């Protein structure tokens, strides 16, 4: 089923806005994590980690799901297809992986750091605080490049579909050059 032009455009706008917000949120998490790691002020560390918790609790998962679902609708409702082009297939799996990682790694890590800071203790494992946002940021930047460049061509399934379309198109009755009548 193909999306109508207005539905495709609306879904594309939702997808781009969701992805841009997710990328921006991740940049903010990186900046807050760097602040928490590099500052000597315990108040600044606490503020940075608490801010990360608010962002991780309220924004990361909704933006991830908006991006994942709108991308899925776009891939299934347009000529790109989900498993037809390698760049779409790669983006889908990376988006799914980063969504799962955000839910099961990023949020618990930020929650643990926030609990540590709330108890009045310093954050001892700073690698956990910065690793998740840096990995996410790298993945989102890579997916953005994929969206713009659309590299790698068709998947095996896409090539099969393309061959099937060409065969259906060539199945029409061929005109024999000897049968063509002169009209004038």
Coordinates of N, CA and C in Angstrom, one line a residue:
X1 N 0.8 -1.2 0.0 CA 0.0 0.0 0.0 C 0.9 1.2 0.0
X2 N 0.6 2.1 -0.9 CA 1.4 3.4 -1.0 C 0.6 4.5 -0.3
X3 N 1.4 5.4 0.3 CA 0.8 6.6 1.0 C 0.4 7.6 -0.1
X4 N -0.7 8.3 0.1 CA -1.0 9.4 -0.8 C 0.1 10.5 -0.6
X5 N 0.1 11.4 -1.5 CA 1.1 12.5 -1.4 C 1.0 13.3 -0.1
X6 N -0.2 13.7 0.2 CA -0.3 14.5 1.5 C 0.1 13.7 2.7
X7 N -0.2 12.4 2.8 CA 0.1 11.5 3.9 C 1.6 11.3 3.9
X8 N 2.2 11.1 2.8 CA 3.7 10.9 2.7 C 4.4 12.1 3.2
X9 N 4.0 13.3 2.7 CA 4.6 14.5 3.1 C 4.5 14.8 4.6
X10 N 3.3 14.5 5.1 CA 3.1 14.8 6.6 C 3.9 13.8 7.4
X11 N 4.0 12.6 7.0 CA 4.8 11.6 7.7 C 6.3 11.9 7.6
X12 N 6.7 12.4 6.4 CA 8.1 12.8 6.3 C 8.4 14.0 7.2
X13 N 7.5 14.9 7.3 CA 7.8 16.1 8.2 C 7.9 15.6 9.6
X14 N 7.0 14.7 10.0 CA 7.0 14.2 11.4 C 8.3 13.4 11.6
X15 N 8.8 12.6 10.6 CA 10.0 11.9 10.8 C 11.2 12.8 10.9
X16 N 11.3 13.8 10.0 CA 12.5 14.7 10.1 C 12.5 15.5 11.4
X17 N 11.4 16.0 11.8 CA 11.3 16.7 13.1 C 11.7 15.8 14.2
X18 N 11.1 14.6 14.3 CA 11.5 13.7 15.3 C 13.0 13.3 15.4
X19 N 13.5 13.1 14.2 CA 14.9 12.7 14.1 C 15.8 13.9 14.5
X20 N 15.4 15.1 14.0 CA 16.2 16.3 14.4 C 16.2 16.6 15.9
X21 N 15.0 16.4 16.5 CA 14.9 16.6 17.9 C 15.7 15.5 18.7
X22 N 15.7 14.3 18.2 CA 16.4 13.2 18.9 C 17.9 13.5 18.8
X23 N 18.4 14.0 17.6 CA 19.8 14.4 17.5 C 20.1 15.5 18.4
X24 N 19.3 16.5 18.4 CA 19.5 17.7 19.3 C 19.5 17.3 20.8
X25 N 18.6 16.5 21.1 CA 18.5 16.0 22.5 C 19.8 15.3 22.9
X26 N 20.3 14.5 22.0 CA 21.5 13.7 22.2 C 22.7 14.7 22.4
X27 N 22.8 15.7 21.5 CA 23.8 16.7 21.7 C 23.8 17.4 23.0
X28 N 22.5 17.7 23.5 CA 22.4 18.2 24.8 C 22.8 17.3 25.9
X29 N 22.6 16.0 25.8 CA 23.0 15.0 26.8 C 24.6 14.9 26.8
X30 N 25.2 15.0 25.6 CA 26.6 15.0 25.5 C 27.2 16.2 26.3
X31 N 26.6 17.4 26.0 CA 27.1 18.6 26.7 C 26.9 18.5 28.2
X32 N 25.8 18.0 28.6 CA 25.5 17.9 30.1 C 26.5 16.9 30.7
X33 N 26.7 15.8 30.0 CA 27.7 14.8 30.5 C 29.1 15.3 30.6
X34 N 29.5 16.1 29.6 CA 30.8 16.7 29.6 C 30.9 17.7 30.7
X35 N 29.8 18.4 31.0 CA 29.8 19.4 32.1 C 30.0 18.6 33.4
X36 N 29.3 17.5 33.6 CA 29.4 16.8 34.8 C 30.8 16.1 35.0
X37 N 31.4 15.8 33.9 CA 32.7 15.1 34.0 C 33.8 16.1 34.3
X38 N 33.7 17.3 33.6 CA 34.9 18.2 33.7 C 34.8 19.3 34.8
X39 N 33.7 19.5 35.4 CA 33.6 20.6 36.4 C 34.1 20.1 37.8
X40 N 34.5 21.0 38.5 CA 34.9 20.8 39.9 C 33.8 21.1 40.9
X41 N 32.7 21.7 40.4 CA 31.6 22.2 41.3 C 30.6 21.0 41.4
X42 N 30.4 20.6 42.7 CA 29.4 19.6 42.9 C 28.0 20.0 42.6
X43 N 27.7 21.3 42.7 CA 26.4 21.8 42.3 C 26.2 21.7 40.8
X44 N 27.2 22.0 40.0 CA 27.1 21.9 38.6 C 27.0 20.4 38.2
X45 N 27.7 19.5 38.8 CA 27.6 18.1 38.5 C 26.2 17.7 38.8
X46 N 25.6 18.0 40.0 CA 24.3 17.6 40.3 C 23.3 18.2 39.3
X47 N 23.4 19.5 39.0 CA 22.5 20.1 38.0 C 22.5 19.4 36.7
X48 N 23.7 19.1 36.2 CA 23.9 18.4 34.9 C 23.3 17.0 34.9
X49 N 23.6 16.3 35.9 CA 23.0 14.9 36.0 C 21.5 14.9 36.2
X50 N 21.0 15.8 37.0 CA 19.5 15.9 37.1 C 18.9 16.3 35.8
X51 N 19.5 17.2 35.1 CA 19.0 17.6 33.8 C 19.0 16.4 32.8
X52 N 20.1 15.7 32.8 CA 20.1 14.5 32.0 C 19.0 13.5 32.3
X53 N 18.7 13.4 33.6 CA 17.6 12.5 34.0 C 16.3 12.9 33.5
X54 N 16.0 14.2 33.6 CA 14.8 14.8 33.0 C 14.7 14.5 31.5
X55 N 15.7 14.8 30.8 CA 15.7 14.5 29.4 C 15.5 13.0 29.0
X56 N 16.3 12.2 29.7 CA 16.2 10.8 29.5 C 14.9 10.2 29.9
X57 N 14.3 10.7 30.9 CA 13.0 10.1 31.4 C 11.8 10.6 30.5
X58 N 11.9 11.8 30.1 CA 10.7 12.4 29.4 C 10.8 12.6 27.9
X59 N 12.0 12.6 27.4 CA 12.1 12.9 25.9 C 12.7 11.8 25.1
X60 N 13.7 11.1 25.6 CA 14.4 10.1 24.7 C 13.5 9.1 24.1
X61 N 12.7 8.4 24.9 CA 11.9 7.3 24.4 C 10.8 7.8 23.5
X62 N 10.0 8.9 23.8 CA 9.0 9.4 22.9 C 9.6 9.8 21.5
X63 N 10.7 10.5 21.5 CA 11.4 10.9 20.3 C 11.9 9.7 19.5
X64 N 12.4 8.7 20.2 CA 12.9 7.5 19.5 C 11.7 6.7 18.9
X65 N 10.6 6.6 19.6 CA 9.5 5.9 19.0 C 8.8 6.7 17.8
X66 N 8.8 8.0 17.9 CA 8.2 8.8 16.8 C 9.1 8.6 15.6
X67 N 10.4 8.7 15.8 CA 11.3 8.5 14.7 C 11.2 7.1 14.1
X68 N 11.2 6.1 15.0 CA 11.1 4.7 14.5 C 9.8 4.4 13.8
X69 N 8.7 4.8 14.3 CA 7.4 4.5 13.7 C 7.2 5.3 12.4
X70 N 7.5 6.6 12.4 CA 7.4 7.4 11.2 C 8.3 6.8 10.1
X71 N 9.5 6.4 10.4 CA 10.4 5.8 9.4 C 9.8 4.5 8.9
X72 N 9.2 3.7 9.8 CA 8.6 2.5 9.3 C 7.5 2.7 8.4
X73 N 6.6 3.7 8.7 CA 5.5 4.0 7.8 C 6.0 4.5 6.5
X74 N 7.0 5.4 6.5 CA 7.6 5.9 5.3 C 8.2 4.8 4.4
X75 N 8.9 3.9 5.0 CA 9.5 2.8 4.2 C 8.5 1.9 3.7
X76 N 7.5 1.6 4.4 CA 6.4 0.6 3.9 C 5.4 1.3 3.0
X77 N 5.3 2.6 3.1 CA 4.3 3.3 2.3 C 4.9 4.1 1.1
X78 N 6.1 3.9 0.8 CA 6.7 4.6 -0.4 C 7.5 3.5 -1.2
X79 N 8.0 4.0 -2.3 CA 8.8 3.1 -3.2 C 10.1 2.7 -2.6
X80 N 10.5 3.3 -1.6 CA 11.8 2.9 -1.0 C 11.8 1.5 -0.4
X81 N 10.7 1.2 0.3 CA 10.5 -0.1 0.9 C 11.4 -0.3 2.1
X82 N 11.1 -1.2 3.0 CA 11.8 -1.5 4.2 C 13.1 -2.3 3.9
X83 N 13.0 -3.3 3.1 CA 14.1 -4.2 2.8 C 14.5 -4.1 1.3
X84 N 14.2 -3.0 0.7 CA 14.5 -2.9 -0.8 C 15.9 -2.3 -1.0
X85 N 16.2 -1.2 -0.2 CA 17.4 -0.5 -0.3 C 18.2 -0.6 0.9
X86 N 19.5 -0.8 0.7 CA 20.4 -1.1 1.9 C 20.4 0.0 2.9
X87 N 20.4 1.3 2.4 CA 20.4 2.4 3.3 C 19.2 2.5 4.2
X88 N 18.0 2.1 3.7 CA 16.8 2.1 4.5 C 16.8 1.0 5.5
X89 N 17.3 -0.1 5.0 CA 17.4 -1.3 5.9 C 18.3 -1.0 7.1
X90 N 19.5 -0.4 6.7 CA 20.5 -0.1 7.8 C 19.9 0.9 8.8
X91 N 19.3 1.9 8.2 CA 18.7 3.0 9.1 C 17.6 2.4 10.1
X92 N 16.8 1.5 9.5 CA 15.8 0.8 10.4 C 16.4 0.1 11.5
X93 N 17.4 -0.8 11.2 CA 18.0 -1.6 12.3 C 18.8 -0.7 13.3
X94 N 19.5 0.3 12.8 CA 20.2 1.2 13.7 C 19.2 2.0 14.6
X95 N 18.1 2.4 14.0 CA 17.1 3.2 14.8 C 16.5 2.2 15.9
X96 N 16.2 1.0 15.5 CA 15.7 0.0 16.4 C 16.7 -0.2 17.5
X97 N 18.0 -0.4 17.2 CA 19.0 -0.7 18.1 C 19.2 0.5 19.1
X98 N 19.2 1.7 18.6 CA 19.4 2.8 19.4 C 18.2 3.1 20.3
X99 N 17.0 2.8 19.9 CA 15.8 2.9 20.7 C 15.9 1.9 21.9
X100 N 16.3 0.6 21.6 CA 16.4 -0.4 22.6 C 17.6 0.0 23.6
X101 N 18.7 0.5 23.0 CA 19.8 0.9 23.9 C 19.4 2.1 24.8
X102 N 18.7 3.0 24.2 CA 18.2 4.1 25.0 C 17.3 3.7 26.2
X103 N 16.5 2.7 25.9 CA 15.6 2.2 27.0 C 16.3 1.3 28.0
X104 N 17.2 0.5 27.6 CA 17.8 -0.5 28.5 C 19.3 -0.1 29.0
X105 N 19.9 0.9 28.4 CA 21.3 1.2 28.8 C 21.4 2.7 29.2
X106 N 20.9 3.6 28.3 CA 21.1 5.0 28.6 C 20.3 5.5 29.8
X107 N 19.0 5.2 29.8 CA 18.1 5.6 30.9 C 18.6 5.0 32.2
X108 N 18.8 3.7 32.3 CA 19.2 3.2 33.6 C 20.6 3.8 34.1
X109 N 21.5 4.0 33.1 CA 22.8 4.6 33.5 C 22.6 6.0 34.0
X110 N 21.8 6.8 33.4 CA 21.5 8.2 33.9 C 20.8 8.1 35.2
X111 N 19.8 7.2 35.3 CA 19.1 7.1 36.6 C 20.0 6.7 37.7
X112 N 21.0 5.9 37.5 CA 21.9 5.5 38.5 C 22.8 6.6 38.9
X113 N 23.3 7.4 37.9 CA 24.1 8.6 38.2 C 23.3 9.6 39.0
X114 N 22.0 9.8 38.6 CA 21.2 10.8 39.3 C 21.0 10.3 40.8
X115 N 20.8 9.1 41.0 CA 20.6 8.6 42.4 C 21.8 8.7 43.2
X116 N 23.0 8.5 42.6 CA 24.3 8.7 43.3 C 24.4 10.2 43.7
X117 N 24.2 11.1 42.7 CA 24.3 12.5 43.0 C 23.3 13.0 44.1
X118 N 22.1 12.5 44.0 CA 21.0 12.8 44.9 C 21.4 12.4 46.3
X119 N 22.1 11.3 46.5 CA 22.5 10.8 47.8 C 23.7 11.6 48.3
X120 N 24.2 12.6 47.5 CA 25.3 13.4 48.0 C 26.7 12.8 47.7
X121 N 26.7 11.7 46.9 CA 28.0 11.1 46.5 C 28.5 11.6 45.1
X122 N 29.8 11.6 44.9 CA 30.2 12.0 43.6 C 30.0 10.9 42.5
X123 N 29.9 11.2 41.3 CA 29.8 10.2 40.2 C 31.2 9.7 40.0
X124 N 31.3 8.3 40.2 CA 32.6 7.7 40.1 C 32.9 7.2 38.7
X125 N 31.9 6.6 38.1 CA 32.1 6.1 36.7 C 31.6 7.0 35.7
X126 N 32.5 7.9 35.3 CA 32.1 9.0 34.3 C 32.0 8.4 32.9
X127 N 32.6 7.3 32.6 CA 32.5 6.7 31.3 C 31.1 6.3 31.0
X128 N 30.4 5.8 32.0 CA 29.0 5.4 31.7 C 28.1 6.6 31.4
X129 N 28.5 7.7 32.0 CA 27.7 9.0 31.8 C 27.8 9.5 30.4
X130 N 29.0 9.4 29.8 CA 29.3 10.0 28.5 C 29.2 9.0 27.3
X131 N 29.4 7.7 27.6 CA 29.4 6.7 26.5 C 28.1 6.6 25.8
X132 N 27.0 6.5 26.5 CA 25.7 6.3 25.9 C 25.4 7.4 24.9
X133 N 25.5 8.7 25.4 CA 25.2 9.8 24.5 C 26.1 9.9 23.3
X134 N 27.4 9.5 23.5 CA 28.4 9.6 22.4 C 28.1 8.5 21.3
X135 N 27.7 7.3 21.8 CA 27.4 6.3 20.8 C 26.1 6.6 20.1
X136 N 25.1 7.1 20.8 CA 23.9 7.5 20.2 C 24.1 8.7 19.1
X137 N 24.9 9.6 19.5 CA 25.2 10.8 18.6 C 25.9 10.3 17.4
X138 N 26.8 9.4 17.5 CA 27.5 8.8 16.3 C 26.5 8.1 15.4
X139 N 25.6 7.3 16.0 CA 24.6 6.6 15.2 C 23.7 7.5 14.5
X140 N 23.2 8.6 15.2 CA 22.3 9.5 14.5 C 23.0 10.3 13.4
X141 N 24.2 10.7 13.6 CA 24.9 11.4 12.6 C 25.1 10.5 11.4
X142 N 25.5 9.2 11.6 CA 25.6 8.2 10.5 C 24.3 8.1 9.8
X143 N 23.2 7.9 10.5 CA 21.9 7.8 9.9 C 21.5 9.0 9.1
X144 N 21.9 10.2 9.5 CA 21.6 11.4 8.8 C 22.4 11.4 7.5
X145 N 23.6 11.0 7.5 CA 24.4 10.9 6.3 C 23.8 9.9 5.3
X146 N 23.3 8.7 5.8 CA 22.6 7.7 5.0 C 21.4 8.3 4.3
X147 N 20.6 9.1 5.1 CA 19.4 9.7 4.5 C 19.7 10.7 3.4
X148 N 20.8 11.4 3.5 CA 21.2 12.4 2.5 C 21.8 11.7 1.3
X149 N 22.8 10.8 1.5 CA 23.5 10.2 0.4 C 22.9 9.0 -0.3
X150 N 22.1 8.3 0.5 CA 21.4 7.1 0.0 C 22.3 6.1 -0.7
X151 N 23.4 5.6 0.0 CA 24.4 4.8 -0.7 C 24.0 3.3 -0.8
X152 N 24.8 2.6 -1.5 CA 24.9 1.1 -1.5 C 23.9 0.4 -2.4
X153 N 22.9 1.1 -2.9 CA 22.0 0.4 -3.9 C 21.0 -0.5 -3.3
X154 N 20.5 -1.5 -4.1 CA 19.5 -2.4 -3.7 C 20.0 -3.6 -2.9
X155 N 19.1 -4.1 -2.0 CA 19.4 -5.3 -1.3 C 19.1 -6.5 -2.3
X156 N 19.4 -7.7 -1.9 CA 19.1 -8.9 -2.7 C 17.6 -8.9 -3.0
X157 N 16.8 -8.7 -2.0 CA 15.3 -8.6 -2.2 C 14.9 -7.5 -3.2
X158 N 15.5 -6.4 -3.1 CA 15.2 -5.3 -4.0 C 15.6 -5.6 -5.4
X159 N 16.7 -6.3 -5.6 CA 17.1 -6.7 -7.0 C 16.1 -7.7 -7.5
X160 N 15.6 -8.6 -6.7 CA 14.6 -9.6 -7.2 C 13.3 -8.9 -7.5
X161 N 12.9 -7.9 -6.7 CA 11.7 -7.2 -7.0 C 11.8 -6.4 -8.3
X162 N 13.0 -5.8 -8.5 CA 13.3 -5.0 -9.7 C 13.2 -5.9 -11.0
X163 N 13.8 -7.1 -10.9 CA 13.8 -8.0 -12.0 C 12.4 -8.5 -12.3
X164 N 11.6 -8.7 -11.3 CA 10.2 -9.1 -11.5 C 9.4 -8.0 -12.2
X165 N 9.7 -6.7 -11.8 CA 9.0 -5.6 -12.5 C 9.4 -5.5 -13.9
X166 N 10.7 -5.7 -14.2 CA 11.1 -5.7 -15.6 C 10.5 -6.8 -16.4
X167 N 10.4 -8.0 -15.8 CA 9.8 -9.1 -16.6 C 8.3 -8.8 -16.9
X168 N 7.6 -8.3 -15.9 CA 6.2 -8.0 -16.1 C 6.1 -6.9 -17.2
X169 N 7.0 -5.9 -17.2 CA 6.9 -4.9 -18.2 C 7.2 -5.4 -19.6
X170 N 8.1 -6.4 -19.7 CA 8.5 -6.9 -21.0 C 7.6 -8.0 -21.5
X171 N 6.6 -8.4 -20.7 CA 5.7 -9.5 -21.1 C 4.6 -9.0 -22.0
X172 N 4.5 -7.7 -22.3 CA 3.6 -7.2 -23.3 C 3.9 -7.8 -24.6
X173 N 2.9 -7.9 -25.5 CA 3.0 -8.4 -26.8 C 4.0 -7.5 -27.6
X174 N 5.0 -8.2 -28.2 CA 6.0 -7.4 -29.0 C 5.4 -7.2 -30.4
X175 N 5.8 -6.1 -30.9 CA 5.4 -5.8 -32.3 C 6.4 -6.3 -33.3
X176 N 6.0 -7.1 -34.2 CA 6.9 -7.6 -35.2 C 7.1 -6.5 -36.3
X177 N 8.3 -6.3 -36.6 CA 8.7 -5.2 -37.6 C 8.0 -5.5 -38.9
X178 N 7.8 -6.7 -39.3 CA 7.2 -7.0 -40.6 C 5.7 -6.8 -40.6
X179 N 5.1 -6.7 -39.5 CA 3.6 -6.5 -39.4 C 3.2 -5.1 -39.4
X180 N 4.2 -4.2 -39.2 CA 3.8 -2.8 -39.1 C 3.3 -2.3 -40.5
X181 N 2.2 -1.7 -40.4 CA 1.5 -1.2 -41.7 C 1.9 0.3 -41.9
X182 N 2.1 0.6 -43.1 CA 2.4 2.0 -43.4 C 1.1 2.8 -43.3
X183 N 1.0 3.9 -42.7 CA -0.2 4.7 -42.5 C -0.4 5.9 -43.4
X184 N 0.6 6.2 -44.2 CA 0.3 7.3 -45.0 C 0.9 7.1 -46.4

